[in-house]
Coordinates of C-alpha atoms in Angstrom, one line a residue:
M1 CA -104.6 37.5 59.1
L2 CA -103.7 40.4 57.7
I3 CA -103.0 40.6 54.1
L4 CA -102.3 43.2 51.8
S5 CA -104.3 43.5 48.9
N6 CA -103.2 43.7 45.1
D7 CA -104.2 47.5 45.2
Y8 CA -102.0 48.3 48.0
H9 CA -104.8 50.7 49.7
Q10 CA -107.0 48.2 50.8
L11 CA -106.6 45.5 53.5
V12 CA -108.3 42.3 53.3
F13 CA -109.2 40.3 56.9
L14 CA -109.0 36.7 55.9
F15 CA -111.1 34.5 58.5
P16 CA -111.0 30.8 58.6
V17 CA -114.5 29.1 57.5
E18 CA -114.6 25.7 59.1
G19 CA -114.2 22.8 56.6
T20 CA -113.1 24.9 53.6
A21 CA -109.3 26.2 53.1
W22 CA -107.2 29.1 53.3
I23 CA -108.3 31.2 49.9
D24 CA -107.6 34.4 48.8
K25 CA -110.5 35.3 46.4
N26 CA -108.2 38.4 45.8
Y27 CA -105.6 37.0 44.8
S28 CA -104.0 36.9 40.8
Y29 CA -100.9 35.8 39.1
G30 CA -98.5 38.3 37.1
I31 CA -96.5 37.5 34.2
A32 CA -93.5 36.1 36.6
Y33 CA -95.7 33.3 37.6
Y34 CA -96.3 32.1 34.6
L35 CA -92.2 33.0 33.8
V36 CA -91.1 30.7 36.9
A37 CA -93.6 28.0 36.2
G38 CA -93.1 27.5 32.4
A39 CA -89.2 27.4 33.2
P40 CA -89.0 23.8 34.2
I41 CA -91.0 22.3 31.5
L42 CA -88.6 24.2 29.1
C43 CA -85.8 22.7 30.7
A44 CA -87.0 19.0 30.4
L45 CA -87.8 19.5 27.0
L46 CA -83.8 20.8 26.1
M47 CA -82.5 18.5 28.5
L48 CA -84.8 15.2 26.7
S49 CA -83.9 16.5 23.2
V50 CA -79.9 16.8 23.9
M51 CA -80.5 13.6 25.3
L52 CA -81.8 12.3 22.2
R53 CA -79.2 14.0 20.0
K54 CA -76.6 12.5 21.8
C55 CA -77.5 8.9 22.3
R56 CA -75.7 6.4 20.3
V57 CA -77.3 3.3 21.8
P58 CA -79.6 1.9 19.3
G59 CA -83.4 1.2 20.4
N60 CA -83.5 4.0 23.1
R61 CA -85.2 6.5 21.4
R62 CA -88.4 3.9 21.4
R63 CA -88.5 4.8 24.7
I64 CA -88.9 8.2 25.2
W65 CA -92.2 8.6 25.9
Q66 CA -91.4 7.3 29.6
P67 CA -89.2 10.8 30.5
L68 CA -92.2 12.7 28.1
L69 CA -94.8 11.1 30.9
T70 CA -93.7 12.4 33.6
I71 CA -93.2 15.9 31.8
C72 CA -97.1 15.5 30.9
I73 CA -97.9 15.1 34.8
L74 CA -95.8 18.2 35.1
I75 CA -97.6 20.3 33.1
F76 CA -100.9 19.1 34.3
Y77 CA -99.6 20.1 38.1
L78 CA -99.0 23.4 37.4
L79 CA -102.4 23.8 35.5
L80 CA -104.3 22.4 38.1
Y81 CA -102.3 24.3 40.3
Y82 CA -103.1 27.6 38.4
L83 CA -106.8 26.5 38.8
Q84 CA -106.5 26.7 42.3
V85 CA -108.1 23.3 42.6
P86 CA -108.7 22.7 46.4
W87 CA -107.7 18.9 46.8
L88 CA -104.7 19.8 44.9
R89 CA -103.8 22.4 47.3
F90 CA -104.8 19.5 50.4
L91 CA -102.5 16.6 48.5
A92 CA -99.5 18.2 46.9
G93 CA -99.8 21.9 47.8
D94 CA -95.6 22.3 47.8
M95 CA -95.2 22.8 44.4
T96 CA -91.1 23.0 45.2
A97 CA -91.2 19.8 46.4
V98 CA -93.3 18.3 43.4
L99 CA -91.6 19.8 40.7
C100 CA -87.9 18.4 42.5
L101 CA -89.8 14.8 42.9
L102 CA -91.1 15.0 39.3
Y103 CA -87.7 16.3 38.0
A104 CA -85.3 13.4 40.0
L105 CA -88.5 10.8 38.3
T106 CA -87.7 12.1 35.2
L107 CA -83.9 11.4 35.3
E108 CA -84.6 7.9 36.6
L109 CA -86.4 7.2 33.8
C110 CA -83.8 8.8 31.2
I111 CA -81.2 6.5 33.0
Q112 CA -83.7 3.2 32.9
C113 CA -84.6 4.2 29.0
G114 CA -80.5 4.2 28.3
L115 CA -80.4 8.3 27.6
I116 CA -78.4 8.3 30.4
Q117 CA -75.7 6.0 31.0
S118 CA -75.0 4.1 34.7
N119 CA -73.3 1.6 36.3
T120 CA -75.6 -1.1 35.5
R121 CA -75.5 -4.8 33.8
Y122 CA -72.6 -5.5 36.0
A123 CA -73.2 -9.3 35.6
K124 CA -73.6 -9.3 32.0
L125 CA -70.2 -7.1 31.3
F126 CA -68.7 -9.7 33.4
E127 CA -69.7 -12.5 31.5
A128 CA -68.4 -11.1 28.4
S129 CA -65.2 -10.1 29.5
T130 CA -61.9 -11.9 28.5
I131 CA -60.3 -12.5 32.3
T132 CA -61.2 -15.6 32.7
A133 CA -62.5 -14.9 36.4
Q134 CA -65.0 -16.2 38.9
I135 CA -66.7 -14.6 41.9
T136 CA -67.8 -16.8 44.6
D137 CA -69.6 -16.2 48.0
R138 CA -67.3 -17.3 51.3
T139 CA -68.5 -21.0 50.7
F140 CA -66.9 -21.0 47.5
S141 CA -70.3 -21.3 45.7
V142 CA -69.7 -19.6 42.4
S143 CA -72.3 -16.2 41.8
Y144 CA -70.7 -14.7 38.7
A145 CA -68.2 -16.4 35.8
D146 CA -66.7 -15.2 33.0
E147 CA -68.0 -17.4 29.7
N148 CA -64.1 -18.2 29.1
A149 CA -63.6 -19.2 32.9
K150 CA -63.0 -23.2 33.3
P151 CA -65.1 -24.6 36.2
M152 CA -63.2 -25.3 39.3
E153 CA -64.0 -27.7 41.9
K154 CA -64.5 -26.1 45.4
S155 CA -61.5 -28.5 46.9
M156 CA -59.2 -26.3 44.1
L157 CA -60.5 -22.9 45.2
Q158 CA -59.8 -23.4 48.5
A159 CA -56.1 -24.4 47.6
A160 CA -55.9 -21.5 45.3
K161 CA -57.4 -19.1 48.6
K162 CA -53.8 -19.8 50.4
E163 CA -51.8 -19.7 47.5
A164 CA -51.7 -19.6 43.6
I165 CA -51.8 -23.3 42.3
I166 CA -50.6 -24.3 38.7
L167 CA -53.3 -26.9 37.1
P168 CA -52.0 -29.5 34.8
S169 CA -52.8 -27.7 31.7
G170 CA -50.6 -25.1 32.3
I171 CA -53.6 -22.8 34.1
R172 CA -52.4 -20.7 37.2
L173 CA -55.3 -20.1 39.1
C174 CA -55.0 -17.0 41.9
A175 CA -57.3 -16.0 44.5
A176 CA -57.9 -12.8 46.5
P177 CA -60.5 -11.3 49.2
I178 CA -63.6 -9.3 48.4
R179 CA -66.1 -8.5 50.5
N180 CA -68.5 -11.3 51.3
G181 CA -66.3 -13.7 49.1
Y182 CA -63.5 -14.3 47.0
I183 CA -62.3 -13.8 43.3
F184 CA -60.6 -16.3 41.6
W185 CA -58.9 -15.5 37.8
Q186 CA -57.3 -17.7 35.6
E187 CA -53.7 -17.3 33.9
D188 CA -52.6 -19.7 30.8
V189 CA -48.4 -19.9 31.7
S190 CA -48.1 -22.9 29.6
F191 CA -45.8 -20.9 27.6
L192 CA -44.0 -20.0 30.7
L193 CA -43.8 -23.7 31.9
S194 CA -42.6 -24.6 28.9
V195 CA -39.6 -22.2 29.1
L196 CA -38.7 -23.1 32.4
E197 CA -38.6 -26.6 31.6
E198 CA -36.5 -26.0 28.8
L199 CA -34.2 -23.6 31.1
S200 CA -34.1 -26.3 33.6
G201 CA -32.5 -29.0 31.1
I202 CA -29.9 -26.2 29.8
Q203 CA -29.3 -25.9 33.8
E204 CA -28.6 -29.1 33.9
E205 CA -26.3 -29.3 30.7
L206 CA -24.8 -26.7 32.3
K207 CA -24.6 -28.4 35.9
G208 CA -22.9 -31.0 34.1
Y209 CA -20.7 -29.2 32.1
H210 CA -19.8 -27.2 35.0
T211 CA -18.8 -30.4 36.8
L212 CA -16.3 -31.4 34.0
L213 CA -14.8 -28.0 34.3
D214 CA -14.1 -28.2 38.2
E215 CA -12.9 -31.9 37.5
E216 CA -10.5 -30.6 34.6
N217 CA -9.5 -27.2 36.6
R218 CA -8.6 -29.5 39.6
Q219 CA -6.6 -31.8 37.2
K220 CA -4.7 -28.9 35.7
K221 CA -3.9 -27.5 39.2
R222 CA -2.9 -30.8 40.4
R223 CA -0.6 -31.0 37.1
K224 CA 0.8 -27.7 37.6
R225 CA 1.5 -28.6 41.4
L226 CA 3.1 -31.7 40.0
D227 CA 5.0 -29.8 37.4
E228 CA 6.4 -27.7 39.9
Q229 CA 7.5 -29.7 42.3
Q230 CA 9.2 -31.6 39.7
R231 CA 11.0 -28.5 38.4
L232 CA 11.8 -27.4 42.3
Y233 CA 13.2 -31.2 42.6
D234 CA 15.1 -30.3 39.3
T235 CA 16.4 -27.4 40.7
V236 CA 17.5 -28.8 43.7
K237 CA 19.1 -31.8 42.2
K238 CA 21.3 -29.6 39.9
R239 CA 22.4 -27.2 42.6
T240 CA 23.6 -30.6 45.0
A241 CA 24.2 -32.8 41.9
A242 CA 28.0 -33.4 43.2
H243 CA 27.7 -33.8 47.0
L244 CA 24.7 -36.2 46.0
A245 CA 27.3 -37.8 44.3
L246 CA 29.7 -37.6 46.9
L247 CA 27.0 -39.2 49.3
D248 CA 26.5 -41.8 47.0
M249 CA 30.3 -42.8 46.9
L250 CA 30.6 -42.5 50.9
A251 CA 27.3 -44.9 51.3
Q252 CA 28.9 -47.5 49.2
K253 CA 32.2 -47.0 50.6
M254 CA 30.5 -47.8 54.1
Q255 CA 28.9 -51.1 52.5
M256 CA 31.9 -52.1 51.5
T257 CA 34.2 -51.4 54.7
S258 CA 34.7 -53.8 57.5
S259 CA 36.4 -51.6 59.6
V260 CA 34.2 -50.3 62.7
D261 CA 36.5 -47.1 62.8
E262 CA 36.7 -46.3 58.9
A263 CA 33.1 -47.0 59.1
K264 CA 32.5 -44.3 62.1
E265 CA 34.2 -42.0 60.1
L266 CA 32.4 -42.8 56.7
L267 CA 29.2 -42.2 58.7
G268 CA 30.4 -39.1 60.2
K269 CA 31.0 -37.6 56.5
I270 CA 27.7 -39.0 55.4
T271 CA 25.7 -36.9 58.5
I272 CA 27.8 -33.8 57.8
I273 CA 26.6 -33.8 53.7
G274 CA 23.2 -35.1 54.5
A275 CA 22.8 -32.2 56.9
Y276 CA 24.0 -29.7 54.0
L277 CA 22.0 -31.5 51.5
K278 CA 18.7 -31.1 53.5
R279 CA 19.6 -27.0 54.2
R280 CA 20.7 -26.3 51.0
S281 CA 17.5 -28.1 49.6
N282 CA 15.5 -25.7 52.0
M283 CA 17.2 -22.7 51.0
I284 CA 16.6 -23.4 47.4
I285 CA 12.9 -23.9 48.0
L286 CA 12.4 -20.6 50.2
S287 CA 14.5 -18.7 47.4
D288 CA 11.7 -19.8 44.9
C289 CA 9.1 -18.7 46.5
M290 CA 10.2 -15.4 48.4
G291 CA 13.1 -14.8 46.0
V292 CA 15.3 -13.6 49.4
I293 CA 16.2 -15.9 52.3
P294 CA 15.8 -14.4 56.1
S295 CA 19.0 -14.1 57.6
A296 CA 17.9 -16.4 60.3
E297 CA 17.8 -19.3 58.0
L298 CA 21.2 -18.8 56.9
E299 CA 22.6 -18.8 60.2
L300 CA 20.5 -21.9 61.5
C301 CA 21.9 -23.6 58.6
L302 CA 25.8 -23.0 59.7
K303 CA 24.8 -23.6 63.3
E304 CA 23.2 -27.2 62.2
S305 CA 26.3 -27.5 59.7
I306 CA 28.8 -26.8 62.8
S307 CA 26.9 -29.3 65.4
N308 CA 27.2 -32.3 62.8
L309 CA 31.2 -31.2 62.6
Q310 CA 31.0 -31.6 66.6
L311 CA 29.8 -35.0 65.9
Y312 CA 33.0 -35.6 64.2
D313 CA 35.5 -34.3 66.9
V314 CA 36.0 -30.6 65.3
V315 CA 35.9 -28.0 67.8
C316 CA 33.5 -25.1 66.1
A317 CA 32.3 -21.6 66.5
V318 CA 30.1 -19.2 64.8
R319 CA 29.7 -15.6 65.1
F320 CA 26.9 -14.4 62.9
E321 CA 26.5 -10.6 63.1
I322 CA 23.6 -10.1 59.5
T323 CA 20.3 -9.1 60.3
G324 CA 17.3 -8.8 58.0
D325 CA 16.8 -10.8 54.5
V326 CA 19.5 -11.5 52.3
S327 CA 19.6 -12.5 48.8
A328 CA 19.1 -16.2 47.9
E329 CA 22.2 -16.5 45.4
V330 CA 24.5 -14.4 48.6
A331 CA 23.1 -16.9 50.9
G332 CA 23.9 -19.8 48.8
M333 CA 27.1 -18.8 47.9
L334 CA 28.2 -18.4 51.7
Y335 CA 26.9 -21.7 52.6
D336 CA 28.3 -23.5 49.7
F337 CA 31.8 -21.1 50.8
F338 CA 31.3 -22.8 54.4
E339 CA 30.6 -26.6 53.3
T340 CA 33.4 -26.9 50.6
A341 CA 35.7 -25.5 52.7
A342 CA 34.8 -27.9 55.5
E343 CA 34.8 -31.2 52.7
L344 CA 38.4 -30.4 51.5
S345 CA 39.5 -30.2 54.9
L346 CA 37.5 -32.6 56.6
N347 CA 40.1 -35.8 56.7
T348 CA 42.5 -33.7 59.4
L349 CA 40.0 -31.0 60.6
T350 CA 39.9 -30.5 64.2
A351 CA 39.0 -27.0 64.7
M352 CA 36.9 -24.5 62.6
T353 CA 35.7 -20.5 63.4
A354 CA 33.1 -18.8 61.1
F355 CA 32.6 -15.6 61.2
I356 CA 29.6 -13.7 59.8
R357 CA 29.3 -10.0 58.8
S358 CA 27.8 -7.2 56.8
K359 CA 31.1 -5.3 54.4
D360 CA 31.0 -3.1 51.8
G361 CA 27.6 -3.2 50.9
G362 CA 27.8 -7.0 50.7
C363 CA 28.3 -9.8 53.0
C364 CA 31.5 -11.4 54.2
M365 CA 32.5 -14.6 55.4
E366 CA 35.7 -15.3 57.2
L367 CA 37.0 -18.9 58.3
M368 CA 39.3 -19.8 60.1
L369 CA 40.5 -23.8 59.7
Q370 CA 43.2 -25.9 61.4
C371 CA 44.2 -28.6 59.3
T372 CA 47.1 -30.2 57.6
E373 CA 45.2 -30.8 54.5
D374 CA 46.0 -28.2 51.3
I375 CA 42.6 -26.6 50.7
G376 CA 43.9 -23.9 48.5
Q377 CA 42.0 -25.3 45.4
L378 CA 39.2 -23.2 47.4
T379 CA 40.1 -20.5 45.3
R380 CA 39.6 -22.4 42.1
L381 CA 36.1 -23.0 42.8
F382 CA 35.5 -19.5 44.4
P383 CA 37.7 -17.0 42.5
D384 CA 37.6 -14.1 44.6
A385 CA 37.9 -15.9 47.9
S386 CA 41.1 -15.1 49.7
V387 CA 43.1 -18.3 50.9
I388 CA 45.9 -18.1 53.3
Q389 CA 48.0 -20.6 55.1
E390 CA 50.0 -20.0 58.1
E391 CA 51.4 -23.1 59.7
D392 CA 48.6 -25.2 60.2
V393 CA 46.0 -22.5 60.3
W394 CA 43.7 -21.7 57.0
Y395 CA 42.3 -17.8 56.8
C396 CA 39.8 -18.1 54.3
E397 CA 37.6 -15.1 53.3
L398 CA 34.7 -14.6 50.8
T399 CA 32.4 -11.1 50.2
I400 CA 30.0 -11.1 48.3
L401 CA 28.1 -7.6 47.0
E402 CA 24.3 -7.7 47.0
G403 CA 23.0 -9.3 44.0
G404 CA 25.3 -12.3 44.4
E405 CA 28.8 -10.3 42.7
E406 CA 32.0 -12.0 44.3
K407 CA 34.2 -9.2 45.3

C-alpha cells in the first residue's frame, strides 16, 4: 500500500505483518481532529444543560447521572481511539457508527429519565381520565378501564356493540370498534331522560287538548252548517210564504171534497204550485252559493212548470233565447212573473206561450195567455209589467234590467 507521509516528500510503504493491524507509525493528529472529537462532547453537555433548565417534572434532576454516564463512555472511547489501542480498532474501529450509537443511547436515557417528554404511561393516563370508558379485547374482557367507569357484564357489552343501550340508572352505554377490540364509554343522560319524560307528559296533555279542540271544531262546523241550513230554510220560507199558504189551503180543500172532478182539479193545482216551490227553492239555494243563476237553470224551471200545466190540460209553448249566467234576482223575478200569471188565470186557462229574450241590456219575458179570468191585478204585483187584453187573450210583458231593476 502506498501512503503519503506528513512531510509530503517521502513515500511510506506499509506491508501487512501477520497477526497485526494496519498501523502507520508515522501518522499524527492535528488541531482539527481535537475540534471534531470535542464537538460531540460539547453538544451533549449543552443538550443536557438545556434539558435540566427546561425540565419541570419533579424528581428528574436526580436521575441526570444516566445520560451523563453515556457521555463519560463517549469521552473514554475518544481517549482510547486517540491512544490507538489495537483491540479498540478491532472491536469499534468505526468512530461515526459508535458516536451515533452513543448519541441515540443518550437520547433514550433522557426519555427514560423524563428529561424528554414522550407518549408513555398510557394506562395510567387512561385510568386517571374522566371519560368513564373501558377498553376490551375481542372477547369483551376489560384490558383498561377508567376509575370512574362502572363495571359492566359481558352481555351488556355485547348488546352495546350493536347499538347504544340505556341502563336503568340513566347511563347510556355506547361502543365503537378499535384494533383488536372495542372501546365502551358511558354517558349520564338521566337529566335528558327526565326532560323527555316531562315532554312526554306535556305531549299527552297536548294530545288530549288537541282532541278536545278537534271535537269543539267539529261541533262548531256542525252548528255552523245547521245555522246555514236554518238561514236558507228561513229565506226559502220567507220567499215562498204565500205559495206555501196557498198549497196548504188547496190540500185542506182536497181532504174535504167528495167530488172526484174537484179533487182532480185541486190535485192539478197542487202539482203546479209544488213544482214551482221546488224549483224556486232550488234557485234560492243556488243564488246563495253562487250569486248568479245559469240561464239553463231558469230554462229548466220554466219547462218543468209548463209540463205540469200541460197535465192540467193547458196547451203550452216556450222559447228561451238567453245564454250565459243571469243575476239571481233577475231570474227569480222572471220565474215569479211566469208563475203568478199562470196562477191568476189557472181556473180558465186553456193555452199559454212564453218567450224569454235579452232586451236593452236586461232580460224580457213575454207571455200570451188565453183565458177568461181578469189578470189585470198582475200589474199590482209587478208595477212595471205591461198587461194588455184583446178579447180572450192576455199579452203580458216584463223587462228587468241587470241588477234586478224593473223597466
